Coordinates of C-alpha atoms and ligand atoms in Angstrom, one line a residue:
X1 CA 0.0 0.0 0.0
X2 CA 1.6 3.4 1.0
X3 CA 1.0 6.7 -0.8
X4 CA 3.7 8.5 -2.7
X5 CA 3.8 12.1 -3.9
X6 CA 6.3 14.4 -5.6
X7 CA 6.5 17.8 -7.2
X8 CA 9.0 19.4 -9.7
X9 CA 8.3 22.8 -11.1
X10 CA 8.2 26.5 -10.1
X11 CA 5.7 26.5 -7.1
X12 CA 6.6 25.9 -3.4
X13 CA 6.7 22.1 -3.1
X14 CA 5.8 21.9 0.6
X15 CA 2.1 22.8 0.6
X16 CA 1.5 20.6 -2.5
X17 CA 3.2 17.6 -0.8
X18 CA 1.7 17.9 2.6
X19 CA -1.9 18.5 1.3
X20 CA -1.4 15.7 -1.2
X21 CA -0.2 13.3 1.5
X22 CA -3.4 14.0 3.4
X23 CA -5.4 12.9 0.3
X24 CA -3.4 9.8 0.0
X25 CA -3.7 8.7 3.7
X26 CA -6.4 6.2 2.7
X27 CA -3.4 4.2 1.4
X28 CA -1.7 4.0 4.7
X29 CA -1.2 6.2 7.7
X30 CA 1.2 4.8 10.2
X31 CA 4.1 7.1 9.4
X32 CA 5.0 9.8 6.9
X33 CA 7.8 11.9 5.6
X34 CA 8.8 14.7 3.2
X35 CA 12.1 15.7 1.5
X36 CA 12.4 19.2 0.0
X37 CA 15.4 20.0 -2.2
X38 CA 17.3 23.2 -2.7
X39 CA 20.6 24.0 -4.3
X40 CA 23.0 21.1 -3.3
X41 CA 21.0 20.1 -0.3
X42 CA 17.7 19.0 1.2
X43 CA 15.5 19.1 4.3
X44 CA 14.1 15.8 5.4
X45 CA 11.3 15.4 7.9
X46 CA 9.8 12.0 9.0
X47 CA 7.7 10.9 11.8
X48 CA 5.6 8.0 13.2
X49 CA 1.8 8.6 13.0
X50 CA -0.4 10.5 10.6
X51 CA 0.3 13.3 8.2
X52 CA -1.0 15.8 10.8
X53 CA 1.8 14.7 13.1
X54 CA 4.4 15.4 10.4
X55 CA 2.9 18.8 9.7
X56 CA 3.1 19.6 13.5
X57 CA 6.6 18.4 13.6
X58 CA 7.7 20.5 10.6
X59 CA 6.0 23.6 11.8
X60 CA 7.6 23.3 15.3
X61 CA 11.1 22.8 13.9
X62 CA 11.1 24.9 10.8
X63 CA 8.9 27.8 11.4
X64 CA 10.9 30.7 9.9
X65 CA 13.4 28.1 8.6
X66 CA 14.0 28.9 4.9
X67 CA 15.1 25.4 4.2
X68 CA 11.6 24.1 3.9
X69 CA 11.4 26.3 0.8
X70 CA 12.1 24.5 -2.5
X71 CA 10.4 23.7 -5.7
X72 CA 11.4 20.0 -5.9
X73 CA 10.1 17.6 -3.3
X74 CA 9.0 14.0 -2.6
X75 CA 6.8 12.6 0.2
X76 CA 5.3 9.4 1.5
X77 CA 2.6 8.0 3.8
X78 CA 3.3 4.5 4.9
X79 CA 1.5 1.3 5.7
X80 CA 4.2 -0.8 7.3
X81 CA 5.4 -4.0 5.6
X82 CA 9.1 -4.3 6.5
X83 CA 9.8 -2.9 9.9
X84 CA 7.5 -1.4 12.5
X85 CA 6.0 2.1 12.1
X86 CA 8.6 4.5 13.5
X87 CA 10.6 7.5 12.4
X88 CA 13.6 5.4 11.1
X89 CA 11.5 3.2 8.9
X90 CA 9.4 6.1 7.6
X91 CA 10.2 7.3 4.0
X92 CA 12.0 9.0 2.3
X93 CA 15.1 6.9 2.6
X94 CA 18.6 8.1 2.1
X95 CA 21.6 6.3 0.5
X96 CA 24.8 5.8 2.5
X97 CA 26.6 8.7 0.8
X98 CA 23.7 10.9 1.6
X99 CA 23.3 11.7 -2.1
X100 CA 20.2 9.8 -3.2
X101 CA 16.8 10.2 -1.5
X102 CA 13.9 7.9 -2.4
X103 CA 10.3 7.0 -1.7
X104 CA 8.8 3.6 -2.6
X105 CA 5.4 1.9 -2.6
X106 CA 5.5 -1.9 -2.9
X107 CA 7.6 -4.8 -1.8
X108 CA 11.1 -5.8 -2.9
X109 CA 10.9 -9.6 -2.5
X110 CA 14.6 -10.3 -3.0
X111 CA 15.7 -7.4 -0.8
X112 CA 17.4 -9.8 1.7
X113 CA 19.8 -11.3 -0.9
X114 CA 20.6 -7.8 -2.2
X115 CA 21.2 -6.5 1.4
X116 CA 23.7 -9.3 2.0
X117 CA 25.7 -8.2 -1.1
X118 CA 25.6 -4.6 -0.1
X119 CA 26.7 -5.4 3.5
X120 CA 29.6 -7.3 2.1
X121 CA 30.5 -4.2 0.1
X122 CA 30.5 -2.0 3.2
X123 CA 27.0 -0.6 3.2
X124 CA 25.2 0.0 6.4
X125 CA 21.5 0.3 7.1
X126 CA 19.5 2.4 9.6
X127 CA 16.1 1.0 8.9
X128 CA 14.5 -2.4 8.5
X129 CA 13.0 -1.5 5.2
X130 CA 13.4 -3.0 1.7
X131 CA 13.4 0.6 0.4
X132 CA 16.7 1.5 2.0
X133 CA 18.1 -1.6 0.4
X134 CA 16.9 -0.5 -3.1
X135 CA 18.2 3.1 -2.7
X136 CA 21.6 1.8 -1.8
X137 CA 21.6 -0.7 -4.6
X138 CA 21.1 2.2 -7.0
X139 CA 23.9 4.1 -5.3
X140 CA 26.2 1.0 -5.5
X141 CA 25.4 0.4 -9.2
X142 CA 25.9 4.1 -10.0
X143 CA 29.3 4.4 -8.3
X144 CA 30.7 1.0 -9.4
X145 CA 29.8 1.7 -13.1
X146 CA 30.3 5.4 -13.0
X147 CA 27.0 5.9 -14.8
X148 CA 24.1 8.4 -14.7
X149 CA 21.4 8.1 -12.1
X150 CA 18.8 7.2 -14.7
X151 CA 21.0 4.3 -16.0
X152 CA 21.7 3.1 -12.4
X153 CA 18.0 3.2 -11.6
X154 CA 17.2 1.2 -14.8
X155 CA 19.9 -1.4 -14.2
X156 CA 19.0 -1.8 -10.5
X157 CA 15.3 -2.2 -11.2
X158 CA 16.1 -5.0 -13.7
X159 CA 17.6 -6.9 -10.7
X160 CA 14.5 -6.5 -8.6
X161 CA 11.8 -9.1 -7.9
X162 CA 8.7 -7.6 -6.5
X163 CA 6.5 -4.6 -6.9
X164 CA 7.3 -0.9 -6.8
X165 CA 6.4 2.6 -7.7
X166 CA 9.4 4.9 -6.8
X167 CA 10.6 8.4 -7.0
X168 CA 14.3 9.2 -6.5
X169 CA 16.3 12.4 -6.4
X170 CA 20.0 13.1 -6.4
X171 CA 20.5 16.0 -4.0
X172 CA 23.2 17.5 -6.3
X173 CA 20.6 17.6 -9.2
X174 CA 17.3 18.8 -7.7
X175 CA 16.1 19.8 -11.1
X176 CA 15.5 16.1 -11.9
X177 CA 13.2 13.4 -10.4
X178 CA 13.2 9.8 -11.7
X179 CA 10.1 7.7 -11.3
X180 CA 9.4 4.1 -12.2
X181 CA 6.6 1.6 -11.8
X182 CA 6.0 -2.2 -11.6
X183 CA 2.9 -3.5 -9.9
X184 CA 2.1 -0.5 -7.7
X185 CA 0.2 2.5 -9.1
X186 CA 1.8 5.7 -10.3
X187 CA 0.1 8.7 -11.9
X188 CA 1.9 11.8 -13.3
X189 CA 0.2 15.2 -13.6
X190 CA 1.7 17.4 -16.3
X191 CA 1.5 21.1 -16.9
X192 CA 3.8 23.2 -19.2
X193 CA 6.5 23.8 -16.6
X194 CA 5.7 21.3 -13.8
X195 CA 5.2 17.7 -13.0
X196 CA 3.1 16.2 -10.2
X197 CA 3.7 12.6 -9.0
X198 CA 1.2 10.6 -7.0
X199 CA -0.2 7.2 -6.3
X200 CA -3.5 8.5 -7.7
X201 CA -4.4 11.7 -9.4
X202 CA -6.5 13.2 -6.6
X203 CA -3.6 15.1 -5.0
X204 CA -2.9 17.1 -8.2
X205 CA -6.4 17.4 -9.6
X206 CA -6.5 21.1 -8.4
X207 CA -3.5 21.9 -10.5
X208 CA -3.9 19.9 -13.7
X209 CA -6.3 17.7 -15.5
X210 CA -3.5 16.2 -17.8
X211 CA -2.4 12.9 -16.4
X212 CA -0.4 10.0 -17.5
X213 CA -0.7 6.6 -15.8
X214 CA 2.7 4.9 -15.9
X215 CA 2.4 1.3 -17.1
X216 CA 4.2 -1.6 -15.5
X217 CA 7.8 -1.7 -16.6
X218 CA 8.0 2.0 -17.4
X219 CA 10.2 4.8 -16.0
X220 CA 10.2 8.5 -16.6
X221 CA 12.9 11.1 -16.3
X222 CA 11.4 14.4 -15.2
X223 CA 13.5 17.5 -15.7
X224 CA 12.6 21.1 -14.9
X225 CA 11.5 22.9 -18.1
X226 CA 12.0 19.9 -20.2
X227 CA 9.6 17.5 -21.9
X228 CA 8.8 14.2 -20.3
X229 CA 11.2 11.4 -21.1
X230 CA 9.4 8.1 -20.9
X231 CA 11.2 4.8 -21.2
X232 CA 11.0 1.0 -20.9
X233 CA 12.9 -0.2 -17.8
X234 CA 13.9 -3.4 -19.5
X235 CA 15.7 -2.0 -22.6
X236 CA 15.7 1.8 -22.3
X237 CA 13.4 2.0 -25.3
X238 CA 11.9 5.5 -25.7
X239 CA 8.1 5.6 -25.5
X240 CA 5.4 8.1 -26.6
X241 CA 3.5 9.4 -23.6
X242 CA -0.3 9.1 -23.7
X243 CA -1.8 11.9 -21.8
X244 CA -5.4 11.4 -20.4
X245 CA -7.8 14.2 -19.5
X246 CA -9.0 13.6 -15.9
X247 CA -12.7 13.8 -15.2
X248 CA -13.0 14.0 -11.4
X249 CA -15.6 16.1 -9.6
X250 CA -13.9 17.7 -6.6
X251 CA -17.2 17.6 -4.6
X252 CA -17.0 13.9 -4.6
X253 CA -13.8 13.9 -2.6
X254 CA -15.0 16.4 0.0
X255 CA -16.8 15.4 3.2
X256 CA -19.4 18.2 2.9
X257 CA -21.8 18.3 5.8
X258 CA -20.8 14.9 7.1
X259 CA -18.4 14.2 10.0
X260 CA -16.9 11.2 8.3
X261 CA -16.6 10.0 4.7
X262 CA -18.2 6.7 5.7
X263 CA -21.5 8.3 6.7
X264 CA -21.4 10.4 3.5
X265 CA -20.8 7.3 1.4
X266 CA -23.6 5.4 3.2
X267 CA -26.0 8.3 2.4
X268 CA -24.8 8.5 -1.2
X269 CA -26.1 5.1 -2.0
X270 CA -29.4 6.0 -3.6
X271 CA -27.4 8.2 -6.0
X272 CA -24.6 5.8 -6.6
X273 CA -27.0 2.9 -7.4
X274 CA -28.8 5.2 -9.8
X275 CA -25.4 6.0 -11.4
X276 CA -24.6 2.3 -11.7
X277 CA -27.9 1.7 -13.4
X278 CA -27.7 4.7 -15.7
X279 CA -27.4 3.8 -19.4
X280 CA -27.6 0.1 -18.4
X281 CA -31.2 -0.4 -17.1
X282 CA -33.0 1.1 -20.1
X283 CA -36.5 1.6 -18.7
X284 CA -38.1 2.8 -22.0
X285 CA -37.6 -0.5 -23.9
X286 CA -36.9 -2.7 -20.8
X287 CA -33.5 -3.9 -21.9
X288 CA -30.2 -4.2 -20.1
X289 CA -27.2 -2.9 -21.9
X290 CA -23.7 -4.0 -20.9
X291 CA -21.2 -3.5 -23.8
X292 CA -18.6 -5.8 -22.3
X293 CA -21.1 -8.7 -22.4
X294 CA -22.8 -7.8 -25.7
X295 CA -19.4 -7.8 -27.5
X296 CA -18.6 -11.2 -26.0
X297 CA -22.1 -12.7 -26.0
X298 CA -21.0 -16.2 -27.1
X299 CA -18.5 -16.5 -24.2
X300 CA -21.2 -15.7 -21.7
X301 CA -23.9 -17.8 -23.2
X302 CA -21.6 -20.8 -23.6
X303 CA -19.9 -20.6 -20.2
X304 CA -20.1 -24.0 -18.5
X305 CA -19.2 -22.3 -15.2
X306 CA -18.0 -19.0 -13.9
X307 CA -15.3 -18.4 -11.2
X308 CA -15.6 -15.1 -9.3
X309 CA -12.4 -13.8 -7.6
X310 CA -12.0 -11.0 -5.1
X311 CA -11.0 -10.0 -1.6
X312 CA -12.8 -8.7 1.5
X313 CA -16.1 -7.0 0.7
X314 CA -15.6 -7.6 -3.0
X315 CA -15.4 -11.3 -2.2
X316 CA -18.7 -11.0 -0.3
X317 CA -20.2 -9.3 -3.3
X318 CA -18.9 -12.3 -5.3
X319 CA -20.9 -14.7 -3.0
X320 CA -24.1 -12.7 -3.7
X321 CA -23.1 -13.0 -7.4
X322 CA -22.9 -16.7 -7.1
X323 CA -26.4 -16.9 -5.7
X324 CA -27.8 -14.6 -8.4
X325 CA -26.1 -16.2 -11.4
X326 CA -27.0 -19.7 -10.3
X327 CA -30.6 -18.8 -9.4
X328 CA -31.4 -16.6 -12.4
X329 CA -29.1 -17.6 -15.2
X330 CA -28.6 -21.2 -14.0
X331 CA -24.8 -21.1 -14.5
X332 CA -22.7 -22.9 -11.8
X333 CA -20.4 -20.4 -10.0
X334 CA -17.4 -20.8 -7.8
X335 CA -16.3 -17.9 -5.6
X336 CA -12.6 -17.7 -4.6
X337 CA -10.5 -15.5 -2.4
X338 CA -8.0 -14.1 -4.8
X339 CA -5.1 -14.9 -2.4
X340 CA -6.1 -18.6 -2.3
X341 CA -6.9 -18.9 -6.0
X342 CA -3.6 -17.7 -7.2
X343 CA -1.4 -20.0 -5.1
X344 CA -3.1 -23.3 -5.6
X345 CA -2.6 -23.9 -9.3
X346 CA -6.3 -23.6 -10.2
X347 CA -7.8 -25.8 -12.9
X348 CA -8.7 -23.3 -15.6
X349 CA -8.2 -23.1 -19.3
X350 CA -9.1 -21.1 -22.3
X351 CA -12.8 -22.0 -22.3
X352 CA -13.2 -20.7 -18.7
X353 CA -14.8 -17.4 -17.7
X354 CA -13.4 -15.6 -14.7
X355 CA -15.0 -12.5 -13.1
X356 CA -12.6 -10.4 -10.9
X357 CA -14.2 -7.9 -8.6
X358 CA -12.3 -5.0 -7.1
X359 CA -13.3 -1.5 -5.9
X360 CA -9.8 0.0 -6.2
X361 CA -8.7 -2.1 -9.2
X362 CA -5.3 -2.3 -7.5
X363 CA -5.6 -5.1 -4.9
X364 CA -2.4 -7.1 -5.4
X365 CA -3.8 -10.6 -4.9
X366 CA -6.8 -9.9 -7.3
X367 CA -4.5 -8.5 -9.9
X368 CA -2.2 -11.5 -9.6
X369 CA -5.2 -13.9 -9.8
X370 CA -6.3 -12.0 -13.0
X371 CA -2.8 -12.4 -14.5
X372 CA -2.7 -16.1 -13.7
X373 CA -6.1 -16.6 -15.3
X374 CA -5.0 -14.7 -18.4
X375 CA -1.8 -16.7 -18.6
X376 CA -4.0 -19.8 -18.7
X377 CA -5.9 -18.1 -21.5
X378 CA -9.2 -17.8 -19.6
X379 CA -11.5 -15.0 -20.5
X380 CA -11.4 -12.4 -17.7
X381 CA -14.3 -10.0 -17.0
X382 CA -13.7 -7.2 -14.5
X383 CA -16.0 -5.3 -12.2
X384 CA -14.1 -2.2 -10.9
X385 CA -14.9 1.1 -9.5
X386 CA -11.7 3.1 -10.3
X387 CA -11.5 4.0 -13.9
X388 CA -8.1 3.3 -15.5
X389 CA -6.9 1.2 -12.5
X390 CA -4.5 -1.7 -13.1
X391 CA -7.2 -4.4 -13.0
X392 CA -9.5 -2.3 -15.3
X393 CA -6.7 -2.0 -17.8
X394 CA -5.7 -5.7 -17.7
X395 CA -9.1 -7.5 -18.2
X396 CA -10.5 -8.7 -21.5
X397 CA -13.8 -6.9 -20.9
X398 CA -15.5 -5.3 -18.0
X399 CA -17.9 -2.9 -16.4
X400 CA -17.3 0.0 -14.1
X401 CA -19.5 0.3 -11.0
X402 CA -19.5 4.2 -11.2
X403 CA -19.9 4.6 -7.4
X404 CA -17.5 7.6 -7.5
X405 CA -14.4 7.9 -5.3
X406 CA -14.8 6.0 -2.0
X407 CA -12.5 7.6 0.6
X408 CA -13.5 5.8 3.8
X409 CA -11.4 2.6 4.2
X410 CA -14.6 0.5 4.9
X411 CA -16.4 -0.2 1.7
X412 CA -20.1 0.8 1.6
X413 CA -21.3 2.4 -1.6
X414 CA -18.8 0.5 -3.8
X415 CA -20.2 -2.8 -2.3
X416 CA -23.8 -2.0 -3.2
X417 CA -22.6 -0.8 -6.6
X418 CA -20.9 -4.2 -7.1
X419 CA -24.1 -6.0 -6.1
X420 CA -26.1 -3.8 -8.6
X421 CA -23.8 -4.8 -11.4
X422 CA -24.1 -8.5 -10.5
X423 CA -27.9 -8.2 -10.5
X424 CA -27.7 -6.6 -14.0
X425 CA -25.3 -9.3 -15.1
X426 CA -27.5 -12.1 -13.8
X427 CA -30.6 -10.7 -15.4
X428 CA -28.9 -10.2 -18.7
X429 CA -27.5 -13.7 -18.8
X430 CA -30.8 -15.1 -17.7
X431 CA -32.4 -13.4 -20.7
X432 CA -29.7 -14.7 -23.1
X433 CA -30.1 -18.2 -21.8
X434 CA -33.9 -18.1 -21.4
X435 CA -33.6 -19.4 -17.8
X436 CA -36.4 -17.2 -16.3
X437 CA -39.9 -16.3 -17.1
X438 CA -40.6 -13.1 -18.9
X439 CA -43.0 -12.1 -16.2
X440 CA -40.3 -12.5 -13.4
X441 CA -37.7 -10.7 -15.5
X442 CA -40.1 -7.8 -16.0
X443 CA -40.9 -7.7 -12.3
X444 CA -37.3 -7.7 -11.1
X445 CA -36.3 -5.2 -13.8
X446 CA -39.0 -2.8 -12.6
X447 CA -38.1 -3.3 -8.9
X448 CA -34.4 -2.8 -9.5
X449 CA -35.2 0.7 -11.0
X450 CA -37.0 1.5 -7.8
X451 CA -34.2 0.4 -5.4
X452 CA -32.7 4.0 -5.0
X453 CA -36.1 5.3 -3.8
X454 CA -36.4 2.4 -1.3
X455 CA -33.0 3.1 0.1
X456 CA -33.8 6.8 0.4
X457 CA -36.9 5.9 2.5
X458 CA -34.9 3.4 4.6
X459 CA -32.1 5.9 5.3
X460 CA -34.7 8.5 6.6
X461 CA -36.4 6.1 9.0
X462 CA -33.5 3.9 10.2
X463 CA -31.2 6.6 11.5
X464 CA -32.8 7.0 14.9
X465 CA -33.6 3.4 15.4
X466 CA -30.0 2.3 14.8
X467 CA -28.7 5.1 17.0
X468 CA -30.7 3.8 19.9
X469 CA -29.6 0.2 19.4
X470 CA -26.0 1.3 19.2
X471 CA -26.3 3.1 22.5
X472 CA -27.4 -0.2 24.1
X473 CA -24.8 -2.4 22.5
X474 CA -21.6 -0.4 22.0
X475 CA -19.9 -1.9 25.1
X476 CA -20.4 -5.5 24.1
X477 CA -17.2 -7.4 23.1
X478 CA -18.7 -9.9 20.6
X479 CA -21.4 -9.9 18.0
X480 CA -22.8 -12.7 15.9
X481 CA -24.4 -12.0 12.5
X482 CA -26.7 -14.5 10.9
X483 CA -28.4 -14.8 7.5
X484 CA -29.5 -17.4 5.0
X485 CA -29.3 -17.8 1.3
X486 CA -28.5 -14.5 -0.5
X487 CA -28.4 -12.8 2.9
X488 CA -25.7 -15.0 4.3
X489 CA -23.0 -12.9 2.6
X490 CA -24.7 -9.8 4.0
X491 CA -24.2 -11.3 7.5
X492 CA -20.5 -11.7 6.6
X493 CA -20.3 -8.1 5.3
X494 CA -22.2 -6.7 8.4
X495 CA -19.7 -8.5 10.7
X496 CA -16.7 -7.2 8.7
X497 CA -18.0 -3.6 8.9
X498 CA -18.4 -3.8 12.6
X499 CA -15.0 -5.4 13.3
X500 CA -13.0 -3.2 11.0
X501 CA -14.2 0.2 12.3
X502 CA -15.1 -0.5 16.0
X503 CA -12.6 -3.3 16.7
X504 CA -15.4 -5.4 18.2
X505 CA -15.1 -9.1 17.5
X506 CA -17.9 -10.1 15.2
X507 CA -18.6 -13.2 13.0
X508 CA -21.0 -13.9 10.2
X509 CA -22.6 -17.3 9.8
X510 CA -25.3 -19.0 7.8
X511 CA -28.1 -19.0 10.3
X512 CA -28.6 -22.8 10.2
X513 CA -24.9 -23.4 10.7
X514 CA -25.1 -21.8 14.1
X515 CA -26.2 -25.2 15.7
X516 CA -22.9 -26.7 14.5
X517 CA -20.7 -24.7 16.8
X518 CA -21.3 -21.0 17.3
X519 CA -24.4 -21.6 19.5
X520 CA -21.9 -22.5 22.2
X521 CA -21.1 -18.8 22.5
X522 CA -24.6 -17.6 22.9
X523 CA -25.6 -16.2 26.3
X524 CA -26.9 -12.9 27.6
X525 CA -23.7 -11.2 26.5
X526 CA -24.0 -12.1 22.9
X527 CA -26.0 -9.8 20.6
X528 CA -27.1 -11.6 17.5
X529 CA -27.9 -9.6 14.4
X530 CA -30.2 -11.7 12.3
X531 CA -31.6 -10.9 8.8
X532 CA -35.2 -12.1 8.9
X533 CA -36.9 -10.7 5.9
X534 CA -40.1 -12.3 4.7
X535 CA -38.8 -13.5 1.4
X536 CA -35.8 -15.4 2.7
X537 CA -36.5 -18.7 4.5
X538 CA -38.7 -16.8 7.1
X539 CA -40.0 -19.9 8.9
X540 CA -36.5 -21.4 9.2
X541 CA -35.2 -18.1 10.6
X542 CA -37.9 -18.0 13.2
X543 CA -36.7 -21.4 14.3
X544 CA -33.1 -20.1 14.6
X545 CA -34.4 -17.1 16.6
X546 CA -36.1 -19.4 19.1
X547 CA -32.9 -21.3 19.6
X548 CA -31.0 -18.1 20.4
X549 CA -33.7 -16.8 22.7
X550 CA -33.7 -20.1 24.6
X551 CA -30.1 -19.4 25.4
X552 CA -30.8 -15.7 26.4
X553 CA -29.0 -14.2 23.4
X554 CA -30.1 -10.7 22.5
X555 CA -31.8 -10.5 19.1
X556 CA -31.5 -7.5 16.7
X557 CA -33.6 -8.4 13.7
X558 CA -33.7 -6.9 10.3
X559 CA -37.3 -7.4 9.2
X560 CA -39.7 -6.1 6.5
X561 CA -42.2 -3.4 7.2
X562 CA -45.4 -4.9 8.5
X563 CA -43.6 -7.9 10.0
X564 CA -45.4 -9.3 13.1
X565 CA -43.9 -12.7 14.1
X566 CA -40.2 -11.9 14.3
X567 CA -40.9 -8.4 15.6
X568 CA -42.6 -9.9 18.6
X569 CA -39.7 -12.3 19.4
X570 CA -36.8 -9.9 18.8
X571 CA -35.4 -7.5 21.4
X572 CA -34.8 -4.8 18.7
X573 CA -36.1 -4.6 15.1
X574 CA -34.9 -2.5 12.2
X575 CA -37.5 -2.4 9.4
X576 CA -36.7 -2.4 5.6
X577 CA -39.2 -2.0 2.7
X578 CA -40.6 -5.1 1.0
X579 CA -38.4 -6.3 -1.8
X580 CA -37.8 -9.5 -3.8
X581 CA -35.2 -11.8 -2.3
X582 CA -32.8 -11.4 -5.3
X583 CA -32.6 -7.7 -4.7
X584 CA -32.8 -7.7 -0.9
X585 CA -29.1 -7.5 -0.2
X586 CA -29.2 -3.9 -1.5
X587 CA -31.5 -3.0 1.4
X588 CA -30.5 -5.4 4.2
X589 CA -26.9 -4.2 4.2
X590 CA -27.8 -0.5 4.8
X591 CA -28.9 -0.8 8.5
X592 CA -25.8 -3.0 9.1
X593 CA -23.5 -0.3 7.7
X594 CA -25.3 2.3 9.9
X595 CA -25.0 0.0 12.9
X596 CA -21.3 -0.4 12.5
X597 CA -20.9 3.4 11.9
X598 CA -22.9 4.4 15.0
X599 CA -21.2 1.9 17.3
X600 CA -17.7 3.1 16.1
X601 CA -18.9 6.7 16.5
X602 CA -20.0 6.2 20.1
X603 CA -16.8 4.5 20.8
X604 CA -14.9 7.5 19.4
X605 CA -13.0 5.6 16.8
X606 CA -11.4 7.1 13.7
X607 CA -14.0 5.7 11.4
X608 CA -12.5 6.6 8.0
X609 CA -9.0 5.4 8.9
X610 CA -9.2 2.3 11.1
X611 CA -6.0 1.1 12.7
X612 CA -3.8 -1.3 10.7
X613 CA -5.9 -1.0 7.5
X614 CA -5.5 0.8 4.2
X615 CA -8.0 1.4 1.4
X616 CA -5.9 -0.1 -1.4
X617 CA -4.1 -3.3 -0.5
X618 CA -1.3 -3.3 -3.0
X619 CA 0.9 -5.8 -1.1
X620 CA 0.3 -9.6 -1.2
Ligands
F6R12 C1 -13.8 -3.8 3.7 C2 -12.9 -3.5 2.6 C3 -11.9 -4.5 2.1 C4 -11.9 -4.5 0.6 C5 -10.7 -5.4 0.1 C6 -10.7 -5.5 -1.4 O1 -14.6 -2.8 4.1 O2 -12.9 -2.4 2.1 O3 -12.2 -5.7 2.7 O4 -13.1 -4.9 0.1 O5 -9.5 -5.0 0.5 O6 -10.5 -4.3 -2.0 P1 -10.8 -4.0 -3.5 O7 -12.3 -4.1 -3.7 O8 -10.3 -2.6 -3.8 O9 -10.1 -5.0 -4.3

């Protein structure tokens, strides 16, 4: 993970870097650092903790200190891999001669072997990081061969196994920054006399809309007042830069009236689901348009089975996709954790269809699973939120979820956008394969178009109910979440939301599976959140509720409006509008997102940046 930033131009670098790092904190926030360059020297500031801590440290040390002034600089916000979060392991890292200064996002897998060679050649190390090894390897190669920095970077990177996006500066030549990428993301903002470097374009969107996304295996030599020099790392081949025009609405990345991004993103869901449906659910002639499927119709019609791959919430969306595709389109589906799929030599070949799901489009394990599937010549279809992300660029075809930038680490609106896409996909394939009645198709089609209104209603009503429940339960140490059928993955997702932002242990289970173990945990100290909507095995769920009550467990039930039976048995109820079972996850998840948010809020947690987590998991 980690966020990297850099500036080279005519403006003061410091404000651009420090504000940019704040926008990149979703990528990691355990330590941060900045280096600003001036003629033949540099100022370096690093500290454990968030970017605010770095800013405080810099203003306490260098108030009135002219050395923070400079028009070249690099910065980094870290999510620790090698070495604990502390000042020494924070980036930027400096080479032994104190000449080269570097920031890095990624992992150098063969760093240990390289470190041994460098130690044998007299190098010493202050930190435990792989980055300090790489910057010293570059120095070693440069000095031994008496070559330019760009050549030394290129030769060194050809020796590296792993993933990186880097920016490196020679303190004697602050008019040049060299950047390179393999595996980790790197965007370059370009104006006539300046370059902006960042892990994503948001930090520089205020300054320029012209962006270049470096591809894997590319490096660029950025020089003040010179044109961009883009090359292949492998053979130094010169490349033609392809500049994109960015289309990001700044309002989407501001909190507005909300205290936390997570709450804003929960409340945005009526709009984001409408955005996902726009241009796809064509109400006027009742058709579903998905170009990526229409252009590859035969592959989808003939698929003998589909494998869905993802991590975390995207994996949960995949489980809902399994239910939908099997129920509606009658295609067998397997759902795999990307991290498991890629390491067990999966049996796939060129007739197979793989769907990868990722909000960020940068998750290292999902990207690696995708590459493996492509190597085996399978057809890979992507469901991504971030336009132009590594996964979006690597798939054979795909669909964007259009949920807009999701800043809070916990996924909310991107999850419901993924489910919306999977519903569209299942309906489309069901139509192609004639596996459902026209009547049912028309009914679900109509109902799907109405989901944003239903969520709007639900958000208005549920706020106070959920607040009151949260006040009762925020001190409990464990929660059980139960659901059946299509709402079992919602139980998993609800439990994940609670644990990641409030640090309360919570587990999701299929309701009937409770008898096979978890029921041993149930007593008066165990709140059980149970999804008990009318259309999903209602009678069976009532049986499960009886079992919990008999053991004095506290029941918080998600029920439909007008429900009587479960409402009489449960300790607390949260009501959602009536909806078909296939579409119900789009509603049942909303109160669970709110419950996790409210509990974390009462507990005073940093909701948008929970400890140990990062938004984009670009390490394996
Ligand atoms: C949970 C969460 C994570 C992500 C997971 C995959 O709230 O956000 O579990 O879902 O890291 O990320 P993407 O979807 O970007 O591949």
